[in-house]
Coordinates of C-alpha atoms in Angstrom, one line a residue:
X1 CA 107.9 -14.3 40.4
X2 CA 106.7 -17.6 39.8
X3 CA 103.0 -18.3 38.8
X4 CA 102.1 -19.6 42.7
X5 CA 103.8 -16.4 44.0
X6 CA 101.8 -13.7 41.7
X7 CA 98.5 -15.5 42.5
X8 CA 99.3 -15.1 46.1
X9 CA 100.0 -11.4 45.6
X10 CA 97.3 -10.7 43.2
X11 CA 94.9 -12.3 46.2
X12 CA 96.6 -10.1 48.9
X13 CA 95.7 -7.0 46.7
X14 CA 92.4 -7.8 46.2
X15 CA 91.8 -8.4 49.9
X16 CA 93.0 -5.1 50.8
X17 CA 90.8 -3.2 48.2
X18 CA 88.2 -5.4 49.8
X19 CA 88.9 -3.8 53.5
X20 CA 89.3 -0.5 52.1
X21 CA 85.9 -0.5 50.1
X22 CA 83.6 0.5 52.9
X23 CA 84.5 4.0 51.8
X24 CA 83.6 3.9 48.4
X25 CA 80.3 1.4 49.6
X26 CA 76.8 2.4 48.2
X27 CA 74.5 4.0 51.2
X28 CA 72.7 1.5 53.7
X29 CA 70.0 3.7 53.6
X30 CA 68.4 5.7 50.8
X31 CA 66.1 8.7 51.8
X32 CA 64.4 10.7 49.1
X33 CA 63.3 14.5 49.9
X34 CA 60.9 16.3 47.7
X35 CA 60.1 20.2 47.3
X36 CA 58.2 22.6 45.0
X37 CA 60.9 25.0 45.2
X38 CA 62.9 25.9 42.3
X39 CA 66.3 24.1 42.0
X40 CA 68.4 27.3 42.6
X41 CA 65.9 28.5 45.4
X42 CA 67.6 28.9 48.9
X43 CA 65.5 26.0 50.2
X44 CA 66.7 23.6 47.8
X45 CA 70.2 24.8 48.0
X46 CA 70.1 24.5 51.8
X47 CA 68.4 21.0 51.3
X48 CA 71.1 19.5 49.3
X49 CA 73.6 21.2 52.0
X50 CA 72.1 19.2 54.7
X51 CA 72.4 15.7 52.1
X52 CA 76.1 16.7 51.6
X53 CA 76.4 17.0 55.7
X54 CA 74.4 13.9 56.1
X55 CA 76.7 11.9 53.9
X56 CA 79.7 12.9 55.6
X57 CA 78.4 12.6 59.1
X58 CA 77.5 9.0 58.6
X59 CA 80.5 8.0 56.8
X60 CA 78.2 7.6 53.8
X61 CA 76.0 5.1 55.4
X62 CA 73.0 7.7 54.9
X63 CA 72.1 9.4 51.5
X64 CA 69.7 11.9 51.3
X65 CA 68.4 12.6 47.3
X66 CA 66.8 16.1 46.8
X67 CA 63.7 16.3 44.0
X68 CA 63.1 19.9 43.7
X69 CA 60.8 22.0 41.4
X70 CA 57.6 20.1 42.0
X71 CA 58.9 16.8 40.2
X72 CA 56.9 14.7 42.5
X73 CA 54.0 16.5 42.1
X74 CA 52.6 19.4 44.3
X75 CA 53.3 20.1 47.9
X76 CA 49.8 17.9 49.0
X77 CA 50.5 15.5 46.4
X78 CA 54.2 14.6 48.2
X79 CA 52.5 15.1 51.7
X80 CA 50.4 11.8 50.6
X81 CA 53.1 10.1 49.6
X82 CA 55.3 10.6 52.8
X83 CA 52.0 9.3 54.7
X84 CA 51.5 6.3 52.7
X85 CA 55.7 5.6 52.6
X86 CA 56.1 6.2 49.0
X87 CA 58.5 9.4 49.8
X88 CA 60.7 9.7 52.9
X89 CA 60.5 13.6 53.3
X90 CA 59.0 16.5 52.1
X91 CA 59.5 20.2 52.6
X92 CA 56.1 21.5 52.9
X93 CA 54.7 25.1 53.7
X94 CA 53.4 25.5 57.4
X95 CA 49.9 27.1 55.6
X96 CA 49.6 24.4 53.0
X97 CA 50.4 21.8 55.8
X98 CA 46.8 23.5 57.3
X99 CA 44.8 21.4 54.9
X100 CA 45.8 18.3 57.1
X101 CA 47.0 20.1 60.4
X102 CA 44.7 23.2 60.6
X103 CA 46.4 25.0 63.0
X104 CA 49.7 25.6 61.4
X105 CA 48.1 28.1 58.9
X106 CA 47.8 30.7 62.3
X107 CA 51.4 31.8 61.1
X108 CA 49.5 32.9 57.9
X109 CA 47.5 35.4 59.7
X110 CA 47.1 38.5 57.3
X111 CA 49.4 41.3 58.5
X112 CA 50.1 39.8 61.8
X113 CA 54.2 39.7 62.0
X114 CA 56.1 42.9 61.9
X115 CA 59.5 41.3 61.1
X116 CA 61.7 38.3 61.4
X117 CA 62.5 39.0 65.0
X118 CA 59.2 38.3 66.1
X119 CA 58.8 35.4 63.4
X120 CA 61.6 33.3 64.9
X121 CA 61.0 34.2 68.6
X122 CA 57.6 32.9 68.2
X123 CA 58.6 29.8 66.0
X124 CA 61.4 28.5 68.0
X125 CA 59.5 29.2 71.3
X126 CA 56.3 28.6 72.5
X127 CA 54.3 28.8 69.2
X128 CA 56.2 26.9 67.0
X129 CA 56.4 23.9 70.2
X130 CA 52.6 24.1 70.0
X131 CA 52.4 23.7 66.3
X132 CA 54.9 20.7 66.1
X133 CA 52.7 19.2 68.8
X134 CA 49.7 19.0 66.5
X135 CA 51.6 18.1 63.3
X136 CA 53.0 15.0 65.8
X137 CA 49.3 14.4 66.6
X138 CA 48.7 13.5 62.7
X139 CA 51.5 10.8 62.6
X140 CA 54.1 13.4 61.4
X141 CA 57.5 14.3 62.6
X142 CA 59.3 17.7 62.2
X143 CA 62.9 17.3 61.4
X144 CA 64.4 20.2 63.0
X145 CA 63.1 23.9 63.4
X146 CA 61.3 25.5 60.6
X147 CA 62.5 26.9 57.4
X148 CA 62.1 30.3 55.9
X149 CA 60.0 30.9 52.9
X150 CA 59.4 34.6 53.4
X151 CA 57.0 37.3 53.5
X152 CA 54.5 37.5 50.7
X153 CA 53.9 40.3 48.3
X154 CA 51.3 40.8 45.7
X155 CA 52.1 40.8 42.4
X156 CA 49.8 42.1 39.0
X157 CA 50.0 42.6 35.4
X158 CA 48.1 45.6 35.0
X159 CA 46.5 47.0 38.1
X160 CA 48.6 49.0 41.0
X161 CA 48.1 47.6 44.4
X162 CA 48.5 50.6 46.8
X163 CA 45.3 50.4 49.0
X164 CA 42.9 47.7 50.0
X165 CA 40.4 49.3 47.8
X166 CA 42.8 48.5 45.0
X167 CA 41.9 44.9 45.6
X168 CA 38.1 45.0 45.2
X169 CA 37.2 42.1 42.3
X170 CA 41.2 41.6 41.9
X171 CA 41.3 38.2 40.7
X172 CA 44.4 36.7 42.8
X173 CA 45.8 33.3 42.7
X174 CA 46.3 31.5 46.0
X175 CA 47.4 28.3 47.0
X176 CA 45.1 25.7 47.8
X177 CA 44.2 26.3 51.7
X178 CA 41.3 28.5 53.4
X179 CA 43.2 31.0 55.3
X180 CA 44.4 32.2 51.9
X181 CA 40.8 32.6 51.0
X182 CA 39.7 34.0 54.2
X183 CA 42.5 37.2 53.9
X184 CA 41.6 38.2 50.3
X185 CA 38.0 38.0 50.5
X186 CA 38.1 40.4 53.8
X187 CA 39.9 42.3 51.4
X188 CA 37.2 42.3 48.6
X189 CA 39.3 40.4 46.1
X190 CA 38.5 37.1 44.2
X191 CA 40.9 34.6 45.3
X192 CA 41.5 31.3 42.9
X193 CA 42.7 28.3 44.0
X194 CA 45.7 27.3 41.9
X195 CA 48.7 24.9 42.2
X196 CA 52.2 26.5 41.9
X197 CA 52.9 24.4 38.6
X198 CA 49.9 25.8 37.0
X199 CA 50.4 29.5 38.2
X200 CA 52.6 30.7 35.4
X201 CA 50.4 29.7 32.6
X202 CA 47.2 31.3 34.7
X203 CA 49.1 34.6 34.4
X204 CA 50.2 34.3 31.2
X205 CA 46.5 33.5 29.7
X206 CA 45.0 35.8 32.4
X207 CA 42.7 33.3 34.0
X208 CA 44.2 35.3 37.2
X209 CA 45.1 39.2 37.2
X210 CA 47.9 38.2 39.9
X211 CA 49.3 36.2 42.3
X212 CA 51.2 36.4 45.8
X213 CA 54.6 35.3 46.9
X214 CA 58.0 36.1 48.6
X215 CA 60.3 37.7 46.0
X216 CA 62.5 34.3 45.6
X217 CA 59.6 32.4 43.7
X218 CA 58.6 35.1 42.0
X219 CA 62.3 35.5 40.6
X220 CA 62.9 32.0 40.2
X221 CA 59.9 31.2 38.4
X222 CA 60.2 34.2 36.0
X223 CA 56.8 35.7 37.1
X224 CA 58.5 39.0 35.7
X225 CA 58.0 37.6 32.5
X226 CA 54.0 37.8 32.9
X227 CA 53.8 40.5 35.7
X228 CA 54.5 43.9 36.0
X229 CA 54.4 45.2 39.6
X230 CA 55.0 44.1 43.1
X231 CA 53.1 45.7 45.9
X232 CA 55.5 45.0 49.1
X233 CA 52.4 44.3 51.1
X234 CA 54.3 42.0 53.5
X235 CA 50.5 40.7 53.8
X236 CA 51.8 37.0 55.3
X237 CA 54.9 35.2 56.3
X238 CA 55.3 31.5 55.9
X239 CA 57.9 28.9 56.6
X240 CA 58.6 25.4 55.4
X241 CA 58.5 22.4 57.5
X242 CA 60.5 19.0 56.7
X243 CA 58.5 16.6 57.6
X244 CA 58.8 12.6 57.5
X245 CA 56.2 10.0 59.0
X246 CA 56.7 9.2 62.7
X247 CA 56.5 5.5 61.6
X248 CA 59.4 5.9 58.9
X249 CA 61.2 7.7 61.4
X250 CA 61.6 5.4 64.0
X251 CA 62.7 2.8 61.8
X252 CA 65.8 4.7 61.3
X253 CA 68.6 4.0 64.3
X254 CA 68.6 6.5 66.7
X255 CA 72.5 7.5 66.3
X256 CA 71.2 8.2 62.2
X257 CA 68.2 10.3 63.8
X258 CA 70.6 12.5 65.6
X259 CA 72.9 13.0 62.8
X260 CA 70.2 13.6 60.0
X261 CA 68.2 16.2 62.2
X262 CA 71.3 17.7 63.3
X263 CA 72.7 18.5 59.6
X264 CA 68.9 19.7 58.5
X265 CA 68.6 22.0 61.6
X266 CA 72.4 23.7 60.6
X267 CA 71.2 23.8 57.2
X268 CA 68.1 25.5 58.0
X269 CA 69.8 28.0 60.4
X270 CA 71.9 29.0 57.4
X271 CA 68.8 29.1 55.0
X272 CA 66.9 31.3 57.2
X273 CA 69.9 34.1 56.9
X274 CA 70.4 33.6 53.3
X275 CA 66.6 33.8 52.6
X276 CA 66.2 37.1 54.1
X277 CA 69.1 38.3 52.4
X278 CA 68.1 37.2 49.0
X279 CA 64.5 38.6 49.6
X280 CA 66.2 41.9 50.0
X281 CA 68.5 42.0 47.1
X282 CA 65.9 40.4 44.4
X283 CA 64.0 43.5 44.6
X284 CA 66.9 45.0 42.5
X285 CA 67.1 42.1 40.2
X286 CA 63.3 42.3 39.8
X287 CA 63.4 46.2 38.9
X288 CA 66.1 45.2 36.4
X289 CA 63.8 42.4 34.6
X290 CA 61.1 45.4 34.4
X291 CA 59.2 44.9 37.6
X292 CA 57.7 48.1 39.4
X293 CA 57.9 48.2 43.3
X294 CA 55.5 49.8 45.0
X295 CA 55.6 50.3 49.1
X296 CA 52.2 50.5 50.7
X297 CA 50.9 51.6 54.0
X298 CA 50.5 48.3 55.5
X299 CA 48.3 49.9 58.5
X300 CA 45.6 50.4 55.9
X301 CA 45.4 47.0 55.4
X302 CA 45.5 46.0 59.0
X303 CA 42.5 48.8 59.6
X304 CA 40.8 47.4 56.8
X305 CA 40.9 43.8 58.3
X306 CA 40.2 44.9 61.9
X307 CA 36.6 46.7 60.7
X308 CA 35.6 43.7 59.0
X309 CA 36.0 41.7 61.9
X310 CA 38.9 39.6 60.0
X311 CA 41.1 39.4 63.3
X312 CA 37.7 38.4 65.5
X313 CA 37.0 35.3 62.7
X314 CA 40.5 34.1 62.9
X315 CA 40.5 33.9 66.7
X316 CA 37.5 31.9 66.5
X317 CA 39.0 29.7 64.2
X318 CA 41.8 28.4 66.4
X319 CA 41.7 27.0 70.1
X320 CA 42.7 30.0 72.6
X321 CA 46.1 28.0 73.4
X322 CA 47.5 28.4 69.9
X323 CA 46.1 31.9 69.4
X324 CA 47.5 32.9 73.0
X325 CA 50.7 31.6 72.0
X326 CA 51.1 33.8 68.9
X327 CA 49.4 36.9 70.2
X328 CA 52.5 36.8 72.9
X329 CA 54.8 37.9 69.8
X330 CA 52.5 39.5 67.3
X331 CA 50.6 41.8 69.9
X332 CA 47.1 41.7 70.5
X333 CA 44.7 41.3 66.9
X334 CA 41.8 40.9 68.2

């Protein structure tokens, strides 16, 4: 082969490589999503599943990079970043989101939910629709349906929490949202607003006697190293919305938005199932780590809250429309 023929051959090969390059090209749209959940938490894993599905569905035109474990700050830090345009999406607790959208905290009404069946009927039905509308009024868009954080339980370092009376004067770490303050003050506890990133050290140094969370964060954040008892109160359910600013969302082409939302919703449906299963299985894991479980009579706590006027105050806190939407699924509370 002479030099001229060789150059033509190499040129043809190069042209062919260029034509096939889009399969390996860098994404045209790069999105970032932040979450406070640990790397192995079901929510983080589901977000990664969604990211993989988005890459596949869009032919790698869109990438979604996940930042777990509060790498980008607290829930509220990341929400501020989303609103300012510094971050594309955040996975945020419905109750924590109430710092911006007050009505979202209604899902955290104490001892309101009987089981997951009632929760999902409400959140995929009228209550969820009403909450999403309130979120959109603040310039945010909920991508897909709400994901599961789980039913929250109370842990303590020394005291066994069995009845409402056991919470009197109990220093309990709570997230920075008013609904937790209302609940635990009504139970005569001493709530302390502490960010999740600071919770372990607060328990270790006894700034707080205990905390409350679903079993998944208790396990993945190694709370068993600084807490001994788990009281299965199931006092509150909380879910996680994936939110993006409406302005940012509208800048994404409609066909890509559809694929992104479908991938996130599919991952969320699977996450709900896995989260419930994991919260059930982790009881054994945490017992093996040295934690003692206490099954409580939830009706005692519900009765105490009714007698103290807690539900009446909660009803006054929310507009009639959203309270009525919730009671269609929980039954009459006040």
